[in-house]
Amino acid sequence: MSDSVVHDAHAKVNLFLRVLAAETGGYHGIETLFCRIGLADRIEVRRLDEPGRVTLEVRGAELGDPKQNLAYRAAEAVLDATGKRFGVAIELEKKIPVAAGLGGGSADAAATLAAVNQLTGNAVPRAELVHLASRLGADVPFALSEAPLALGWGHGERLLRLPPLPKAPGLLLVPPVGVATADAYRWIDAAREGASPRGAVTYDLDVLSRWSDIARLAGNDFESVIFARTPAVREGFDALARTQPMLCRMSGSGSTLFAVYRSARDRDDAQSMLGKKHGRVIATELG
């Protein structure tokens, strides 16, 4: 059995995101279309001969207290479930922007769950591993599934895996400001006070197989409240939309914006046009 395992932890974007009613516990239901993208962190997990011990070394970002990191907590969850027969040292190389709506922390947690479980000889059954993922965070089950595309609802833990979309070149625009998820939900609740219930939507699996149709469905309920309060994000969105992509949206609760293009040449021209005025621009691939 190997003493070291390496996994890529892929970011995601939300091709559409509908926020439903607030629940009694303060959470909100969502409907979303998750899409895995090429941008990824790198996780290496090594076995330690110290039962139950977890260490975390991060390169490429400052993430604060290691014990609060989702990757650290994911490792503890698997070790606890398997009797703490050994410990693990985690090395995390960050490439996904932090707290930007791309699910980087969730991807790291999912990759760590899979890696530590692999070191145990896959002692945790898949169904239980998914349960551990759902307890760690809303996007972790999608990242663990390694699905290229999935319809998600509930808190994002209920998934319908879909066939992949055709590969498409894309850009991520990361504005120089962040958005706290709790603030974003609070702003939505305030904006909807006294409003009528959301209308019904029917999703067709055939429609969800083509970029042109998804572009017509695409939307993000967080955009209106965040654009109103965060001018830098709105300005970035307007600049990205002017590059004439097939699709342009904000991912998750922000602040990262993404665009999908018909060709790599269109994407590269758009990247040159944007420069660095509105934030960091990252070329990637969707689908």
Backbone as numpy.savetxt, mean C-alpha at the origin, in Angstrom:
# Nx Ny Nz CAx CAy CAz Cx Cy Cz
17.52 -26.68 6.14 16.67 -25.49 6.14 17.55 -24.24 6.14
17.23 -23.26 5.29 18.02 -22.05 5.17 18.00 -21.24 6.47
19.11 -20.54 6.73 19.19 -19.66 7.89 18.93 -18.20 7.53
18.66 -17.92 6.25 18.42 -16.56 5.80 17.43 -16.57 4.63
16.50 -15.63 4.65 15.49 -15.53 3.60 15.38 -14.08 3.15
15.28 -13.86 1.83 15.14 -12.51 1.28 13.81 -12.42 0.54
13.07 -11.35 0.79 11.80 -11.10 0.11 11.75 -9.65 -0.36
11.13 -9.44 -1.52 10.78 -8.08 -1.94 9.42 -7.74 -1.35
9.26 -6.50 -0.92 8.01 -6.02 -0.33 7.46 -4.92 -1.23
6.49 -5.28 -2.09 6.01 -4.37 -3.13 4.98 -3.37 -2.61
5.11 -2.14 -3.08 4.12 -1.10 -2.78 2.83 -1.38 -3.56
1.78 -0.64 -3.18 0.50 -0.74 -3.88 -0.03 0.67 -4.14
-0.94 0.76 -5.09 -1.77 1.96 -5.23 -3.22 1.51 -5.20
-4.11 2.46 -4.90 -5.55 2.19 -4.94 -6.08 2.81 -6.22
-6.49 1.96 -7.16 -7.00 2.47 -8.43 -8.34 3.17 -8.23
-9.13 2.69 -7.30 -10.24 3.48 -6.78 -10.38 3.20 -5.30
-10.98 4.13 -4.58 -11.13 3.99 -3.13 -12.39 4.73 -2.70
-13.36 3.97 -2.22 -14.60 4.54 -1.69 -14.61 4.33 -0.18
-14.83 5.41 0.56 -14.93 5.34 2.01 -16.40 5.28 2.37
-16.78 4.23 3.10 -18.18 4.02 3.46 -18.44 4.62 4.85
-19.51 4.24 5.46 -19.92 4.86 6.73 -18.96 4.51 7.86
-18.86 5.44 8.80 -18.09 5.19 10.02 -18.81 4.13 10.85
-18.03 3.23 11.46 -18.59 2.15 12.27 -18.56 2.52 13.75
-19.21 1.72 14.56 -19.30 2.00 15.99 -17.93 2.14 16.65
-16.98 1.30 16.25 -15.65 1.32 16.85 -14.77 2.43 16.33
-15.29 3.27 15.43 -14.50 4.37 14.91 -13.85 4.09 13.57
-13.82 2.80 13.15 -13.26 2.46 11.84 -14.28 2.76 10.75
-13.81 2.76 9.51 -14.68 2.96 8.36 -14.58 1.75 7.44
-15.68 1.38 6.84 -15.62 0.39 5.77 -15.12 1.05 4.50
-14.48 0.27 3.65 -14.01 0.79 2.37 -14.34 -0.19 1.25
-14.33 0.31 0.03 -14.30 -0.50 -1.19 -13.14 0.02 -2.00
-12.26 -0.86 -2.43 -11.07 -0.38 -3.13 -10.58 -1.41 -4.13
-9.84 -0.94 -5.12 -9.16 -1.81 -6.07 -7.67 -1.64 -5.84
-7.07 -2.65 -5.20 -5.63 -2.65 -4.94 -4.87 -3.06 -6.20
-3.78 -2.38 -6.49 -2.91 -2.77 -7.61 -1.46 -2.76 -7.12
-0.81 -3.89 -7.28 0.61 -4.01 -6.89 1.46 -3.27 -7.92
2.52 -2.61 -7.46 3.41 -1.89 -8.38 4.84 -2.39 -8.22
5.69 -1.96 -9.16 7.05 -2.48 -9.19 7.93 -2.01 -8.06
7.70 -0.81 -7.56 8.52 -0.25 -6.47 8.44 -1.16 -5.24
9.58 -1.50 -4.66 9.59 -2.46 -3.55 10.72 -2.17 -2.57
10.45 -2.43 -1.29 11.49 -2.52 -0.27 12.11 -3.91 -0.35
13.25 -4.07 0.33 13.90 -5.38 0.37 14.04 -5.80 1.83
13.58 -7.01 2.12 13.63 -7.56 3.49 14.52 -8.80 3.50
15.51 -8.81 4.40 16.29 -10.04 4.64 16.11 -10.42 6.11
15.76 -11.69 6.36 15.54 -12.18 7.71 16.50 -13.34 7.97
17.30 -13.22 9.03 18.26 -14.26 9.41 17.86 -14.88 10.75
18.08 -16.17 10.85 17.80 -16.88 12.10 18.86 -16.54 13.15
18.41 -16.34 14.39 19.30 -16.13 15.54 19.12 -17.28 16.53
20.20 -17.66 17.17 20.13 -18.73 18.17 19.72 -18.20 19.54
18.86 -17.23 19.57 18.37 -16.64 20.82 16.84 -16.65 20.76
16.22 -17.64 21.37 14.77 -17.82 21.25 13.97 -16.55 21.52
13.13 -16.18 20.57 12.21 -15.06 20.73 12.79 -13.69 20.48
14.10 -13.58 20.28 14.71 -12.25 20.10 14.44 -11.74 18.68
14.13 -10.45 18.57 13.93 -9.81 17.28 14.78 -8.55 17.23
15.55 -8.38 16.15 16.27 -7.13 15.92 15.86 -6.61 14.55
15.93 -5.28 14.40 15.55 -4.65 13.14 16.55 -3.56 12.80
17.17 -3.67 11.63 18.07 -2.65 11.11 17.44 -2.08 9.84
17.30 -0.77 9.78 16.66 -0.11 8.64 17.66 0.78 7.92
17.69 0.66 6.60 18.51 1.54 5.76 17.59 2.28 4.79
17.87 3.56 4.59 17.12 4.32 3.59 15.99 5.18 4.15
15.71 5.08 5.44 14.66 5.91 6.06 14.81 5.86 7.56
14.26 6.86 8.23 14.23 6.90 9.69 12.83 6.53 10.13
12.68 5.37 10.78 11.35 4.85 11.10 11.04 4.86 12.60
11.92 5.42 13.41 11.63 5.52 14.83 11.87 4.22 15.58
11.14 4.04 16.67 11.30 2.89 17.56 11.08 1.58 16.79
12.10 0.71 16.71 11.95 -0.55 15.98 10.78 -1.39 16.48
10.53 -1.37 17.78 9.48 -2.23 18.33 8.08 -1.81 17.89
7.94 -0.58 17.39 6.66 -0.12 16.87 6.52 -0.37 15.37
7.58 -0.85 14.74 7.55 -1.09 13.30 6.72 -2.34 12.98
5.96 -2.29 11.90 5.10 -3.42 11.55 5.90 -4.68 11.21
7.09 -4.51 10.63 7.91 -5.68 10.32 8.36 -6.37 11.61
8.75 -5.57 12.59 9.15 -6.12 13.90 7.99 -6.87 14.53
6.80 -6.25 14.52 5.63 -6.88 15.11 5.21 -8.14 14.35
5.42 -8.14 13.03 5.10 -9.33 12.24 6.00 -10.49 12.62
7.29 -10.20 12.80 8.22 -11.26 13.21 7.83 -11.82 14.58
7.50 -10.93 15.52 7.08 -11.39 16.84 5.83 -12.28 16.75
4.90 -11.92 15.87 3.66 -12.69 15.75 3.92 -14.12 15.31
4.81 -14.29 14.34 5.12 -15.64 13.87 5.91 -16.42 14.91
6.88 -15.77 15.55 7.66 -16.45 16.59 6.77 -16.88 17.76
5.85 -16.00 18.14 4.92 -16.34 19.23 4.05 -17.54 18.85
3.59 -17.55 17.59 2.69 -18.62 17.14 3.39 -19.96 17.02
4.73 -19.94 16.96 5.48 -21.19 16.76 6.36 -21.55 17.95
6.08 -20.92 19.10 6.77 -21.32 20.31 8.13 -20.71 20.54
8.47 -19.64 19.81 9.74 -18.92 20.02 10.94 -19.88 20.04
11.02 -20.73 19.03 12.11 -21.72 18.96 13.45 -21.08 18.61
13.41 -19.90 18.01 14.63 -19.17 17.66 14.28 -17.69 17.58
15.26 -16.86 17.30 15.03 -15.44 17.09 15.34 -15.07 15.65
15.13 -13.79 15.30 15.41 -13.35 13.94 16.02 -11.95 13.94
16.90 -11.73 12.98 17.45 -10.40 12.71 16.90 -9.95 11.36
16.24 -8.80 11.35 15.62 -8.28 10.13 16.45 -7.12 9.60
16.79 -7.16 8.32 17.42 -6.03 7.65 16.42 -5.51 6.61
16.05 -4.25 6.73 15.04 -3.64 5.88 15.66 -2.50 5.08
15.65 -2.63 3.77 16.13 -1.56 2.89 14.91 -0.84 2.32
14.71 0.41 2.74 13.52 1.17 2.35 13.72 1.89 1.01
12.79 1.65 0.10 12.72 2.40 -1.16 11.34 3.03 -1.34
10.34 2.45 -0.67 8.98 2.98 -0.74 8.89 4.19 0.19
8.40 5.33 -0.29 8.22 6.50 0.60 7.38 6.14 1.81
7.72 6.75 2.94 7.09 6.42 4.22 5.83 7.25 4.42
4.77 6.60 4.96 3.51 7.29 5.29 3.00 8.10 4.12
2.94 7.46 2.95 2.61 8.19 1.73 1.43 7.60 0.97
0.73 6.62 1.57 -0.41 6.02 0.89 -0.06 4.89 -0.04
1.17 4.38 0.04 1.63 3.31 -0.84 1.73 1.96 -0.14
1.36 1.91 1.12 1.35 0.63 1.84 2.72 0.06 2.11
3.74 0.91 2.24 5.09 0.40 2.45 5.26 -0.37 3.75
4.74 0.17 4.84 4.84 -0.54 6.12 4.09 -1.85 6.09
2.94 -1.86 5.45 2.16 -3.09 5.33 2.89 -4.13 4.47
3.51 -3.66 3.39 4.28 -4.57 2.54 5.45 -5.18 3.30
6.12 -4.36 4.13 7.23 -4.87 4.94 6.74 -5.93 5.92
5.58 -5.67 6.54 5.02 -6.63 7.49 4.69 -7.94 6.80
4.06 -7.86 5.63 3.68 -9.08 4.90 4.92 -9.89 4.50
5.94 -9.19 4.00 7.16 -9.89 3.60 7.84 -10.54 4.79
7.79 -9.88 5.94 8.39 -10.44 7.15 7.61 -11.65 7.65
6.28 -11.57 7.63 5.47 -12.73 7.99 5.88 -13.94 7.16
5.95 -13.74 5.84 6.27 -14.85 4.95 7.69 -15.36 5.17
8.64 -14.44 5.38 10.04 -14.83 5.54 10.28 -15.60 6.85
9.74 -15.08 7.95 9.94 -15.76 9.23 9.23 -17.12 9.22
8.05 -17.16 8.62 7.35 -18.44 8.54 8.14 -19.45 7.70
8.81 -18.95 6.65 9.65 -19.83 5.84 10.79 -20.40 6.67
11.36 -19.58 7.55 12.44 -20.07 8.42 11.95 -21.14 9.39
10.64 -21.11 9.71 10.08 -22.14 10.60 9.71 -23.42 9.85
9.94 -23.42 8.52 9.48 -24.55 7.72 8.00 -24.44 7.42
7.49 -23.18 7.34 6.07 -22.89 7.08 5.17 -23.58 8.11
5.56 -23.43 9.38 4.81 -24.06 10.47 3.44 -23.42 10.68
3.29 -22.14 10.30 2.00 -21.46 10.45 1.19 -21.69 9.17
0.03 -22.33 9.25 -0.79 -22.56 8.05 -1.17 -21.24 7.39
-1.40 -21.29 6.09 -1.68 -20.09 5.32 -2.86 -19.29 5.89
-3.94 -19.98 6.25 -5.12 -19.29 6.77 -4.81 -18.52 8.05
-3.97 -19.12 8.91 -3.60 -18.44 10.16 -2.67 -17.26 9.87
-1.80 -17.42 8.87 -0.90 -16.32 8.51 -1.70 -15.12 8.01
-2.75 -15.37 7.23 -3.63 -14.29 6.76 -4.32 -13.62 7.95
-4.71 -14.42 8.95 -5.33 -13.86 10.15 -4.35 -12.94 10.88
-3.09 -13.38 11.00 -2.07 -12.53 11.62 -1.90 -11.24 10.83
-1.94 -11.34 9.50 -1.79 -10.17 8.63 -2.91 -9.17 8.88
-4.14 -9.65 9.00 -5.28 -8.75 9.18 -5.21 -8.02 10.53
-4.60 -8.65 11.52 -4.47 -8.01 12.83 -3.40 -6.92 12.82
-2.46 -7.01 11.89 -1.38 -6.03 11.82 -1.80 -4.74 11.12
-2.67 -4.83 10.11 -3.06 -3.63 9.39 -3.93 -3.93 8.19
-4.65 -2.90 7.73 -5.66 -3.09 6.69 -5.07 -3.52 5.34
-3.86 -3.05 5.01 -3.28 -3.38 3.70 -2.41 -4.63 3.73
-2.16 -5.18 4.92 -1.22 -6.30 5.03 -1.74 -7.56 4.33
-3.03 -7.91 4.44 -3.50 -9.11 3.73 -3.30 -9.03 2.22
-3.53 -7.85 1.62 -3.29 -7.73 0.18 -1.82 -7.94 -0.14
-0.94 -7.32 0.61 0.49 -7.48 0.37 0.91 -8.94 0.53
0.35 -9.62 1.54 0.69 -11.02 1.77 0.19 -11.90 0.64
-0.94 -11.54 0.04 -1.52 -12.38 -1.03 -0.65 -12.43 -2.27
0.20 -11.41 -2.46 1.02 -11.26 -3.65 0.18 -11.22 -4.92
-1.11 -10.88 -4.78 -1.98 -10.71 -5.94 -1.57 -9.44 -6.68
-1.57 -9.46 -8.01 -1.26 -8.24 -8.75 -2.41 -7.23 -8.69
-3.63 -7.74 -8.50 -4.82 -6.90 -8.51 -5.88 -7.58 -7.66
-6.57 -6.82 -6.82 -7.60 -7.41 -5.97 -8.62 -6.36 -5.57
-9.87 -6.78 -5.56 -10.94 -5.95 -5.03 -11.00 -6.16 -3.53
-10.94 -5.08 -2.76 -10.93 -5.20 -1.31 -12.10 -4.46 -0.70
-12.62 -5.01 0.39 -13.71 -4.33 1.11 -13.60 -4.68 2.59
-14.60 -4.24 3.37 -14.46 -4.33 4.82 -13.46 -3.28 5.27
-12.40 -3.71 5.95 -11.29 -2.82 6.30 -10.11 -3.06 5.37
-10.35 -3.69 4.23 -9.30 -4.03 3.29 -8.80 -5.44 3.47
-9.35 -6.16 4.47 -8.88 -7.52 4.76 -9.66 -8.57 3.98
-10.78 -8.19 3.39 -11.57 -9.13 2.58 -11.25 -8.86 1.13
-10.77 -9.87 0.44 -10.18 -9.68 -0.89 -10.76 -10.64 -1.91
-10.96 -10.12 -3.12 -11.26 -10.96 -4.28 -10.10 -10.79 -5.24
-9.31 -11.85 -5.38 -8.13 -11.78 -6.27 -8.60 -11.73 -7.71
-8.00 -10.85 -8.52 -8.37 -10.67 -9.91 -7.18 -10.94 -10.82
-7.45 -11.28 -12.09 -6.34 -11.43 -13.04 -5.60 -10.11 -13.20
-4.30 -10.15 -13.49 -3.53 -8.91 -13.59 -3.96 -8.08 -14.78
-3.85 -6.77 -14.63 -4.01 -5.87 -15.75 -2.78 -5.95 -16.66
-2.90 -5.53 -17.92 -1.69 -5.44 -18.76 -0.67 -4.51 -18.10
0.60 -4.87 -18.17 1.64 -4.03 -17.59 1.59 -2.63 -18.20
1.75 -1.62 -17.36 1.69 -0.25 -17.84 2.72 0.59 -17.11
3.41 1.48 -17.82 4.38 2.37 -17.15 3.66 3.42 -16.33
4.24 3.80 -15.22 3.60 4.78 -14.36 4.60 5.68 -13.66
4.08 6.74 -13.07 4.86 7.65 -12.25 4.20 7.80 -10.89
5.02 7.93 -9.87 4.57 8.33 -8.55 5.10 9.73 -8.29
4.24 10.60 -7.78 4.65 11.94 -7.38 4.42 12.07 -5.89
5.49 12.24 -5.13 5.42 12.30 -3.67 5.60 13.76 -3.25
4.51 14.46 -2.92 4.63 15.88 -2.53 5.45 16.03 -1.25
5.94 17.23 -1.00 6.79 17.45 0.18 6.01 17.60 1.48
4.76 17.18 1.49 3.93 17.22 2.70 3.28 15.86 2.89
3.03 15.50 4.14 2.36 14.24 4.44 0.94 14.49 4.90
0.17 13.41 4.97 -1.20 13.48 5.46 -1.39 12.35 6.46
-1.81 12.68 7.67 -2.10 11.66 8.67 -3.43 10.99 8.34
-3.44 9.66 8.32 -4.65 8.92 7.96 -5.82 9.29 8.86
-5.58 9.42 10.16 -6.66 9.77 11.09 -7.27 11.11 10.74
-6.43 12.08 10.34 -6.94 13.39 9.93 -7.81 13.25 8.69
-7.34 12.45 7.72 -8.08 12.30 6.47 -9.48 11.75 6.71
-9.60 10.76 7.58 -10.93 10.20 7.89 -11.79 11.22 8.65
-11.18 11.96 9.53 -11.93 12.96 10.28 -12.47 14.05 9.34
-11.67 14.44 8.36 -12.12 15.45 7.40 -13.28 14.93 6.56
-13.22 13.65 6.17 -14.32 13.07 5.41 -15.60 13.06 6.24
-15.49 12.64 7.49 -16.68 12.61 8.35 -17.29 14.00 8.50
-16.44 15.00 8.66 -16.95 16.37 8.81 -17.64 16.85 7.53
-17.05 16.51 6.38 -17.61 16.95 5.10 -18.95 16.27 4.80
-19.14 15.05 5.35 -20.35 14.28 5.03 -21.45 14.44 6.07
-21.22 15.22 7.09 -22.22 15.35 8.15 -23.55 15.81 7.56
-24.59 14.99 7.77 -25.91 15.31 7.25 -26.14 14.93 5.80
-25.14 14.35 5.14 -25.28 13.98 3.73 -26.07 12.69 3.57
-26.59 12.44 2.39 -27.33 11.22 2.08 -26.37 10.04 2.01
-26.89 8.81 2.20 -26.04 7.62 2.08 -25.44 7.50 0.67
-24.30 6.81 0.60 -23.65 6.60 -0.68 -24.52 5.78 -1.61
-24.42 6.06 -2.91 -25.18 5.31 -3.90 -24.58 3.94 -4.16
-25.39 3.09 -4.80 -24.95 1.73 -5.12 -23.99 1.73 -6.30
-23.09 0.76 -6.32 -22.14 0.60 -7.43 -22.07 -0.88 -7.79
-22.07 -1.18 -9.08 -21.90 -2.55 -9.55 -20.55 -2.66 -10.25
-19.73 -3.62 -9.83 -18.43 -3.83 -10.45 -18.51 -5.05 -11.38
-18.01 -4.88 -12.57 -18.02 -5.94 -13.58 -16.59 -6.44 -13.77
-16.38 -7.74 -13.65 -15.02 -8.27 -13.75 -14.40 -7.98 -15.10
-15.20 -7.93 -16.15 -14.66 -7.61 -17.47 -14.15 -6.18 -17.51
-14.91 -5.27 -16.89 -14.50 -3.87 -16.84 -13.19 -3.71 -16.06
-13.02 -4.54 -15.03 -11.83 -4.44 -14.20 -10.60 -5.09 -14.84
-10.68 -5.42 -16.11 -9.55 -6.05 -16.81 -8.88 -5.11 -17.80
-9.41 -3.88 -17.96 -8.88 -2.95 -18.97 -8.60 -1.59 -18.34
-7.44 -1.03 -18.67 -7.07 0.26 -18.13 -8.06 1.35 -18.53
-8.55 1.29 -19.77 -9.47 2.33 -20.24 -10.74 2.36 -19.41
-11.27 1.20 -19.05 -12.48 1.14 -18.24 -12.19 1.53 -16.79
-11.06 1.09 -16.27 -10.70 1.44 -14.89 -10.51 2.95 -14.76
-9.98 3.59 -15.81 -9.82 5.04 -15.77 -11.16 5.74 -15.57
-12.22 5.17 -16.13 -13.55 5.78 -15.96 -14.12 5.51 -14.57
-13.74 4.38 -13.98 -14.21 4.04 -12.63 -13.41 4.74 -11.54
-12.18 5.10 -11.86 -11.22 5.54 -10.85 -11.71 6.76 -10.08
-11.40 6.78 -8.81 -11.73 7.90 -7.95 -11.23 7.59 -6.55
-11.11 8.61 -5.75 -10.62 8.44 -4.38 -11.36 9.44 -3.51
-12.15 8.94 -2.58 -12.96 9.82 -1.73 -12.14 10.77 -0.88
-10.88 10.45 -0.65 -10.04 11.32 0.16 -9.60 12.57 -0.60
-9.62 12.51 -1.92 -9.02 13.59 -2.70 -9.64 14.95 -2.40
-10.95 15.06 -2.38 -11.57 16.38 -2.25 -11.21 17.05 -0.92
-11.22 16.28 0.18 -10.94 16.90 1.48 -9.45 17.20 1.64
-8.60 16.36 1.08 -7.15 16.60 1.21 -6.71 17.72 0.28
-7.23 17.75 -0.94 -6.88 18.84 -1.85 -7.29 20.20 -1.27
-8.44 20.23 -0.59 -8.93 21.49 -0.02 -8.04 22.00 1.10
-7.41 21.07 1.84 -6.61 21.47 3.01 -5.12 21.46 2.76
-4.69 20.85 1.66 -3.25 20.69 1.41 -2.94 21.15 -0.01
-2.72 22.43 -0.21 -2.50 22.96 -1.56 -1.38 22.28 -2.33
-0.32 21.87 -1.64 0.81 21.25 -2.34 0.39 19.94 -3.02
-0.53 19.20 -2.40 -1.01 17.96 -3.00 -1.89 18.27 -4.20
-2.76 19.26 -4.09 -3.62 19.65 -5.21 -2.78 20.15 -6.39
-1.78 20.96 -6.10 -0.92 21.47 -7.17 -0.16 20.35 -7.86
0.31 19.37 -7.07 0.99 18.22 -7.65 0.06 17.41 -8.54
-1.19 17.22 -8.08 -2.17 16.49 -8.89 -2.43 17.20 -10.21
-2.62 18.51 -10.16 -2.88 19.27 -11.39 -1.70 19.16 -12.35
-0.48 19.23 -11.82 0.70 19.12 -12.67 0.81 17.74 -13.30
0.51 16.71 -12.51 0.57 15.35 -13.03 -0.50 15.12 -14.09
-1.70 15.65 -13.86 -2.79 15.49 -14.82 -2.46 16.17 -16.15
-1.69 17.24 -16.10 -1.33 17.96 -17.35 -0.37 17.17 -18.22
0.21 16.08 -17.70 1.11 15.26 -18.53 0.34 14.26 -19.39
-0.98 14.33 -19.36 -1.89 13.54 -20.21 -1.74 12.03 -20.02
-1.84 11.56 -18.78 -1.84 10.10 -18.54 -3.21 9.50 -18.85
-3.26 8.17 -18.91 -4.55 7.48 -19.03 -5.36 7.63 -17.76
-4.65 7.68 -16.63 -5.28 7.66 -15.32 -4.40 8.44 -14.36
-5.01 9.28 -13.52 -4.27 10.05 -12.54 -5.11 10.14 -11.28
-4.54 9.72 -10.13 -5.30 9.69 -8.88 -4.33 9.84 -7.72
-4.88 9.98 -6.51 -4.12 9.90 -5.27 -4.27 8.49 -4.73
-3.22 7.97 -4.10 -3.29 6.62 -3.54 -3.58 6.66 -2.05
-4.47 5.79 -1.61 -4.80 5.69 -0.20 -5.27 7.04 0.35
-4.84 7.36 1.57 -5.18 8.65 2.17 -4.10 9.69 1.89
-3.24 9.40 0.90 -2.24 10.35 0.46 -0.95 10.27 1.27
-0.01 11.09 0.86 -0.20 12.15 -0.10 0.33 11.81 -1.51
0.77 10.57 -1.73 1.34 10.21 -3.02 0.28 10.20 -4.11
0.65 10.75 -5.27 -0.19 10.77 -6.46 0.44 9.81 -7.48
-0.40 9.22 -8.33 0.16 8.32 -9.34 -0.53 8.55 -10.67
0.20 8.21 -11.74 -0.34 8.33 -13.09 0.09 7.11 -13.90
-0.78 6.70 -14.81 -0.54 5.54 -15.67 -0.51 6.03 -17.12
0.48 5.56 -17.89 0.70 6.04 -19.24 0.58 4.93 -20.28
0.36 5.35 -21.52 0.18 4.39 -22.61 1.51 3.75 -23.03
2.60 4.46 -22.84 3.91 3.95 -23.27 5.00 4.45 -22.34
6.13 3.76 -22.35 7.27 4.19 -21.54 7.78 5.56 -22.01
7.67 5.83 -23.29 8.11 7.13 -23.80 7.24 8.24 -23.23
5.92 8.03 -23.21 5.02 9.02 -22.61 5.37 9.25 -21.14
5.64 8.15 -20.44 6.00 8.25 -19.02 7.30 9.03 -18.84
8.30 8.74 -19.68 9.59 9.41 -19.54 9.47 10.90 -19.88
8.66 11.23 -20.90 8.43 12.64 -21.24 7.76 13.36 -20.07
6.79 12.67 -19.45 6.09 13.27 -18.31 7.04 13.51 -17.14
7.94 12.57 -16.91 8.90 12.73 -15.81 9.81 13.94 -16.05
10.23 14.11 -17.29 11.06 15.28 -17.62 10.28 16.57 -17.45
9.01 16.56 -17.84 8.17 17.74 -17.75 7.95 18.16 -16.29
7.78 17.19 -15.42 7.48 17.47 -14.01 8.68 18.02 -13.26
9.86 17.50 -13.54 11.04 17.91 -12.80 10.87 17.63 -11.32
11.35 18.55 -10.47 11.29 18.35 -9.02 10.43 19.40 -8.32
9.73 20.20 -9.10 9.00 21.33 -8.54 7.94 20.93 -7.53
7.26 19.80 -7.78 6.12 19.41 -6.95 6.42 18.25 -6.00
7.68 17.82 -5.96 8.05 16.73 -5.08 8.85 15.67 -5.80
9.12 14.59 -5.10 9.90 13.49 -5.65 9.09 12.71 -6.68
9.69 12.42 -7.83 9.03 11.68 -8.90 9.74 10.35 -9.08
8.98 9.27 -9.08 9.54 7.91 -9.15 8.88 7.18 -10.33
9.70 6.66 -11.23 9.18 5.85 -12.34 8.97 4.42 -11.84
7.86 3.82 -12.24 7.57 2.45 -11.83 6.70 1.78 -12.89
6.20 0.60 -12.56 5.33 -0.15 -13.47 4.13 -0.65 -12.67
2.96 -0.62 -13.27 1.75 -1.11 -12.64 1.23 -2.30 -13.41
0.48 -3.16 -12.69 -0.12 -4.30 -13.35 0.65 -5.59 -13.13
